[in-house]
PDB file of C-alpha atoms in Angstrom:
ATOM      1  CA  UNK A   9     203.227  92.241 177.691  1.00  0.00           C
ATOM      2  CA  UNK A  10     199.093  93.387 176.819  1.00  0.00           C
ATOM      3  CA  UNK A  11     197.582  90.945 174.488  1.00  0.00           C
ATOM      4  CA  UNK A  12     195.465  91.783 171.732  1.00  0.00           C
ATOM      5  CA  UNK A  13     192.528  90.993 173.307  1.00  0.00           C
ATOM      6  CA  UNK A  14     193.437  93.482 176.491  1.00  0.00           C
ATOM      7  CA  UNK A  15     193.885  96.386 173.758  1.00  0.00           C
ATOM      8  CA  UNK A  16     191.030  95.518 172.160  1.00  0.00           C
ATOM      9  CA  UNK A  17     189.355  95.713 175.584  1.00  0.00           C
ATOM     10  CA  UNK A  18     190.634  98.621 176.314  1.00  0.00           C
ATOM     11  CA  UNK A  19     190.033 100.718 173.400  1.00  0.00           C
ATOM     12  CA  UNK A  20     185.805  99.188 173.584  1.00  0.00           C
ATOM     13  CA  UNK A  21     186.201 100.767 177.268  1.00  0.00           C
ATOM     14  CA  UNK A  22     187.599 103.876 176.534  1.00  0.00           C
ATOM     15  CA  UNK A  23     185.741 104.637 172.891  1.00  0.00           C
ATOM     16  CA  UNK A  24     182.349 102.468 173.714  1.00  0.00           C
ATOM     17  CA  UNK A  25     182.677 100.780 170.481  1.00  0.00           C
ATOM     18  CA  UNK A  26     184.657  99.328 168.317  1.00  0.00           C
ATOM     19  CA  UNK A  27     184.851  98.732 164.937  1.00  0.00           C
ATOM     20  CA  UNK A  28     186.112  96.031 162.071  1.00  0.00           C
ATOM     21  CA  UNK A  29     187.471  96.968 158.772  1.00  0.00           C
ATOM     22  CA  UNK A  30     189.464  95.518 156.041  1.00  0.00           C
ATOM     23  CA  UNK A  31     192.175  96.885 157.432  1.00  0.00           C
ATOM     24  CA  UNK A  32     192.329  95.341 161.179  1.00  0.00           C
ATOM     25  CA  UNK A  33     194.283  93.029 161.854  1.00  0.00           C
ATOM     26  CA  UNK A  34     193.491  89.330 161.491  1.00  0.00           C
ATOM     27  CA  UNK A  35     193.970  88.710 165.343  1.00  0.00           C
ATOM     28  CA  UNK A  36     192.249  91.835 166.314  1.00  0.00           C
ATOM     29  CA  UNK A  37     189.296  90.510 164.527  1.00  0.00           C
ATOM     30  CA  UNK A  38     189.444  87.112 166.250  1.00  0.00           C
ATOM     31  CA  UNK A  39     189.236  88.128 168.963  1.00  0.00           C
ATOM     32  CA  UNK A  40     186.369  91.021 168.542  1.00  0.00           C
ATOM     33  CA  UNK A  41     184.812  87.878 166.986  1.00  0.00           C
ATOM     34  CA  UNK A  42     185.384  86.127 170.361  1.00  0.00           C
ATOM     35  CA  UNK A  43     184.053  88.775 172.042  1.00  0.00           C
ATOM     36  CA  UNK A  44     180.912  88.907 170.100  1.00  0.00           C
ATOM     37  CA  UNK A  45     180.578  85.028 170.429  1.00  0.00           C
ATOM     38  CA  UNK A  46     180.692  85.042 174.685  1.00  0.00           C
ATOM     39  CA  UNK A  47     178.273  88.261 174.517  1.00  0.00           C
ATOM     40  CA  UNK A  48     180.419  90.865 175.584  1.00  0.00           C
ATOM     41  CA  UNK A  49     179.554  92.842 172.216  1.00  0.00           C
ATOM     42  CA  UNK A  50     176.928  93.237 169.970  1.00  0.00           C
ATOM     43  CA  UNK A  51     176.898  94.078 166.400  1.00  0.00           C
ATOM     44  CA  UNK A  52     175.562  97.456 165.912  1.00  0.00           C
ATOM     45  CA  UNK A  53     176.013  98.382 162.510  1.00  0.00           C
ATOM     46  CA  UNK A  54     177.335  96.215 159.538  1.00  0.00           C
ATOM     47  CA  UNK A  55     180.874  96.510 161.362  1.00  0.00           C
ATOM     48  CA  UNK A  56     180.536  98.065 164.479  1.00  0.00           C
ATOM     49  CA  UNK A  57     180.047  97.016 168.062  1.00  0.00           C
ATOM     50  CA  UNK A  58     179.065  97.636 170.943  1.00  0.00           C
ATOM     51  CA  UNK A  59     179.437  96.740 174.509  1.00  0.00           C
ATOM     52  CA  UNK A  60     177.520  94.527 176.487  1.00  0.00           C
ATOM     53  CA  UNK A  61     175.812  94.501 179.708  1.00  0.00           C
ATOM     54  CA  UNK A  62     178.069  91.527 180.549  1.00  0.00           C
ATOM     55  CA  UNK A  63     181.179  93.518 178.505  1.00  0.00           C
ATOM     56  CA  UNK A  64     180.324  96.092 181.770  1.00  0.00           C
ATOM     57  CA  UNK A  65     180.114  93.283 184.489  1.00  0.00           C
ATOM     58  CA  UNK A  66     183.787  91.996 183.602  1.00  0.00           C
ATOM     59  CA  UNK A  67     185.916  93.872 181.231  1.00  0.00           C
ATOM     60  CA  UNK A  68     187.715  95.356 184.558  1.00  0.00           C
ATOM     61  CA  UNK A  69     188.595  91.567 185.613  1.00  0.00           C
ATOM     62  CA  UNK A  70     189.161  90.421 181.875  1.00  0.00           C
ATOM     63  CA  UNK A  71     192.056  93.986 181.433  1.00  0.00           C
ATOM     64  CA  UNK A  72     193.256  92.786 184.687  1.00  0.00           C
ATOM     65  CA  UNK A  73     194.165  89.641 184.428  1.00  0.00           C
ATOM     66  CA  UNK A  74     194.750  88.738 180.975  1.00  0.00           C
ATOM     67  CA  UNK A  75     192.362  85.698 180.992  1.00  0.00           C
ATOM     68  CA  UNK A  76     192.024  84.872 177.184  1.00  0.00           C
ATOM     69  CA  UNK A  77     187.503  84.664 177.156  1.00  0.00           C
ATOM     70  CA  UNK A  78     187.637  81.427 176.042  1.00  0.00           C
ATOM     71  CA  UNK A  79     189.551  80.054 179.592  1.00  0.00           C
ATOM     72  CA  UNK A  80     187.134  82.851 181.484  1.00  0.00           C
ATOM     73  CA  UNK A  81     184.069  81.721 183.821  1.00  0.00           C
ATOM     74  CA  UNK A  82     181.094  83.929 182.922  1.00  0.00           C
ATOM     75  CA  UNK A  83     178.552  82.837 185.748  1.00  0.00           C
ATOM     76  CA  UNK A  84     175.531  81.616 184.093  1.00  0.00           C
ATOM     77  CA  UNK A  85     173.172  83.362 186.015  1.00  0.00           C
ATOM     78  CA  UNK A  86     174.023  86.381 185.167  1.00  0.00           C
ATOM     79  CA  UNK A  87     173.594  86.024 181.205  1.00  0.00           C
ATOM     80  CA  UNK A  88     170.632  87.249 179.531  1.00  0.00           C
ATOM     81  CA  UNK A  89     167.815  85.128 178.457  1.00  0.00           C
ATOM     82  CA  UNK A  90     166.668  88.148 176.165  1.00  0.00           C
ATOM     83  CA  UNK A  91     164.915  86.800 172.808  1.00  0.00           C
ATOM     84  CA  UNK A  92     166.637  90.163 170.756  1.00  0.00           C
ATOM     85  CA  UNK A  93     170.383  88.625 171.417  1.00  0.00           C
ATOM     86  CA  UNK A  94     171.017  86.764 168.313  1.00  0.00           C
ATOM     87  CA  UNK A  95     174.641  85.897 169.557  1.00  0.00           C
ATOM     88  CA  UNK A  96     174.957  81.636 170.043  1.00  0.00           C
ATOM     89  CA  UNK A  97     177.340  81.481 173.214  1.00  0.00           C
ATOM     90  CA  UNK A  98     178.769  77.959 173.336  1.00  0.00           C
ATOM     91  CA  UNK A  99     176.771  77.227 177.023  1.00  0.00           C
ATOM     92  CA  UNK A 100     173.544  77.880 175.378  1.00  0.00           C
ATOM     93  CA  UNK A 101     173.682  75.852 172.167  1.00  0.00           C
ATOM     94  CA  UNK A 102     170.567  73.360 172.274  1.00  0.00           C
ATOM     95  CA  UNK A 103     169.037  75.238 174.911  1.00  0.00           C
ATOM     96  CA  UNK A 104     165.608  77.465 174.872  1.00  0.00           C
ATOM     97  CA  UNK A 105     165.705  80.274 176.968  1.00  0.00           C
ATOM     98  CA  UNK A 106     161.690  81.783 178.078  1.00  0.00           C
ATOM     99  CA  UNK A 107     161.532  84.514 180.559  1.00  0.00           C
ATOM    100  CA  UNK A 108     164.047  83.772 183.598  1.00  0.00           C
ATOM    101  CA  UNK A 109     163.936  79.571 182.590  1.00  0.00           C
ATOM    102  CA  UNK A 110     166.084  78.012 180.955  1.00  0.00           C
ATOM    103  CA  UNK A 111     164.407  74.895 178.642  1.00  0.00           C
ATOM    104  CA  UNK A 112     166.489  72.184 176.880  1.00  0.00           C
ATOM    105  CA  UNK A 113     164.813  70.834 173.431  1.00  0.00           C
ATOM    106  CA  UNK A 114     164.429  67.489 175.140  1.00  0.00           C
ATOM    107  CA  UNK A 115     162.232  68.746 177.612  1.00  0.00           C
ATOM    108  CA  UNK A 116     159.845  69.871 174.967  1.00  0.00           C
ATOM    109  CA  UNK A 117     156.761  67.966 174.269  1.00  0.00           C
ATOM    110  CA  UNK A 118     156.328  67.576 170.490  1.00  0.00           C
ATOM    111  CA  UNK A 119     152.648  66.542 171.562  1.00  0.00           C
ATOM    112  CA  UNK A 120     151.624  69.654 172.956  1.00  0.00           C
ATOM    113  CA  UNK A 121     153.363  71.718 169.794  1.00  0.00           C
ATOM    114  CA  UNK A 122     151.596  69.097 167.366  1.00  0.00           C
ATOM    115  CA  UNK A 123     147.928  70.062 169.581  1.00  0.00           C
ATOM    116  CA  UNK A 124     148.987  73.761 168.867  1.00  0.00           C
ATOM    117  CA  UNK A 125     149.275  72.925 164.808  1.00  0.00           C
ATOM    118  CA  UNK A 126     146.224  71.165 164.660  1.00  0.00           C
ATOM    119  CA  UNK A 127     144.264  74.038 166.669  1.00  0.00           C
ATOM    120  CA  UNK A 128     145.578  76.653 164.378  1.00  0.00           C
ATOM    121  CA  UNK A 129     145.706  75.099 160.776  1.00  0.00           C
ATOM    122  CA  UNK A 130     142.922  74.398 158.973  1.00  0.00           C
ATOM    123  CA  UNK A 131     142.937  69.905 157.790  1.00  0.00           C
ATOM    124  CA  UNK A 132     144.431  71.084 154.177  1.00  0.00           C
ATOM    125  CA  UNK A 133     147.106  73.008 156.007  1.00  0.00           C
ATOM    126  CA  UNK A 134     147.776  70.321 158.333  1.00  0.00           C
ATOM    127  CA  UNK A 135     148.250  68.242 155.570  1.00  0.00           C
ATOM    128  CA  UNK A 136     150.551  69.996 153.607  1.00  0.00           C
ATOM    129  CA  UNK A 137     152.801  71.002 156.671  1.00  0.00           C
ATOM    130  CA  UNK A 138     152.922  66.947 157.416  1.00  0.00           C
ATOM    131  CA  UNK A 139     154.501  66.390 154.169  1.00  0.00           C
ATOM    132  CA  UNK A 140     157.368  68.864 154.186  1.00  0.00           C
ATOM    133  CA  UNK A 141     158.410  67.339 158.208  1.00  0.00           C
ATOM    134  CA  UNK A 142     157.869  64.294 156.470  1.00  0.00           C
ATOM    135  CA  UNK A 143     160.391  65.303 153.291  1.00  0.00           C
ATOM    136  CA  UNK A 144     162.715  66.911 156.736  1.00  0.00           C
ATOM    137  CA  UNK A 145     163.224  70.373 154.631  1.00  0.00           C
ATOM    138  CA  UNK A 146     163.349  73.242 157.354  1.00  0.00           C
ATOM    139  CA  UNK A 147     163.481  75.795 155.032  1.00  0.00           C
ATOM    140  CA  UNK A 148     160.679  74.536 152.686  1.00  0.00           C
ATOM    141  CA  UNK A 149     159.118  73.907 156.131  1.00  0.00           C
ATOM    142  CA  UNK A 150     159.133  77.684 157.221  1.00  0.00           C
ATOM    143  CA  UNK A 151     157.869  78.927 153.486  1.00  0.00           C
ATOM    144  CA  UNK A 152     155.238  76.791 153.770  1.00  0.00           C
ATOM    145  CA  UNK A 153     154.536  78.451 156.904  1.00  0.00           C
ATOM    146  CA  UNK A 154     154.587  81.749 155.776  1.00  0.00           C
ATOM    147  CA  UNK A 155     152.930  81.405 152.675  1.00  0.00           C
ATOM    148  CA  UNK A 156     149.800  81.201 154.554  1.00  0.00           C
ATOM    149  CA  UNK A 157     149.637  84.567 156.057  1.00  0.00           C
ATOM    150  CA  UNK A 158     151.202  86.292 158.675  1.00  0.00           C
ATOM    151  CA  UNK A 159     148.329  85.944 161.028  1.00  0.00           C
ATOM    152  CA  UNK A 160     148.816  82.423 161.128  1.00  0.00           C
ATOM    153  CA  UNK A 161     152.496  81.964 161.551  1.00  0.00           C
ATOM    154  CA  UNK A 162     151.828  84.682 164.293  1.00  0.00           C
ATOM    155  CA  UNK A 163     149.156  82.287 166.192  1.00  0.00           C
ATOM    156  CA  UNK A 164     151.248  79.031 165.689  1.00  0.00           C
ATOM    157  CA  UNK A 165     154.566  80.700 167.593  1.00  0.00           C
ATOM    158  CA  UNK A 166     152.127  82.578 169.893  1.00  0.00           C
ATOM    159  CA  UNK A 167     150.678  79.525 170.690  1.00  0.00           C
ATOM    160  CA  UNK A 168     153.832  77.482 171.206  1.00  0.00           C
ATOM    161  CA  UNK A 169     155.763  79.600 172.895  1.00  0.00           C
ATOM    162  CA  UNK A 170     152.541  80.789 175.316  1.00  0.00           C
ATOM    163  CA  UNK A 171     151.734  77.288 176.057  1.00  0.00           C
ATOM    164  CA  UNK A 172     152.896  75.812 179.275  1.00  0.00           C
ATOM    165  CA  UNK A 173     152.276  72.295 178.710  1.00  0.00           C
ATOM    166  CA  UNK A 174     155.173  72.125 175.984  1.00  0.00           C
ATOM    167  CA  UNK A 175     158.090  71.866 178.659  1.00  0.00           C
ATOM    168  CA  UNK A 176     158.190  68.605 180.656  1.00  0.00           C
TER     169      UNK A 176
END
């Protein structure tokens, strides 16, 4: 007997997207949520999607044997490290991905990101941004950032991202 997620498969394959509505199904939409979460579809539009590169690399395997996604091995190697994919797959959660690397947040130096700051900010800046980390708001933490100017919430992430020293 096809599961729902080999139909749902199927029909991405054969239409080259899919879409949710009120109207589908609870499981259907499990597992199109499923889908989305491993990064074998993207969101499109509010409630369409679209296939993946890696929806193209397996789907054949996935329709063939029946594997639910959850029990299938995606080799890691062949996932995209591309900073546009906003989809969280459950390998890369804590992880920092730059170019081909792959970074872990404890191998980034909070010195070399605190040098970056300092560089960019002028002392009354610095001082400000010190008390919201201090208060441990991220959200106050980013509208502080932004409230003073594009150009300088442009240098800090520039800087940090651009600057090797901040990976051990």
């Amino acid at each position: 007997m096809e599961t729902t997620q080999t139909k749902v498969l199927k029909a991405l394959k054969t239409n080259g997207r899919i879409s949710s509505t009120k109207d589908t199904p609870e499981e259907e939409s499990v597992i199109i949520d499923k889908l989305e979460a491993f990064g074998l579809i993207q969101n499109h539009r509010k409630y369409s999607y679209k296939p993946t590169k890696l929806f193209y690399q397996y789907s054949d395997e996935l329709i063939a044997t029946q594997t639910p996604i959850e029990n299938f091995h995606i080799k890691e190697d062949n996932i995209s490290h591309n900073t546009y994919n906003t989809t969280i797959n459950t390998e890369r959660i804590g992880q920092f991905a730059q170019g081909s690397g792959v970074f872990h947040f404890d191998q980034i130096k909070v010195d070399a990101i605190q040098k970056t700051f300092e560089g960019v900010l002028n002392p009354d800046q610095l001082n400000e941004i010190k008390e919201v980390i201090n208060k441990k708001d991220g959200d106050q933490l980013f509208s502080k950032l932004k409230s003073f100017g594009s150009d300088v919430l442009a240098n800090l992430v520039s800087g940090i991202l651009t600057n090797p020293g901040i990976y051990s």
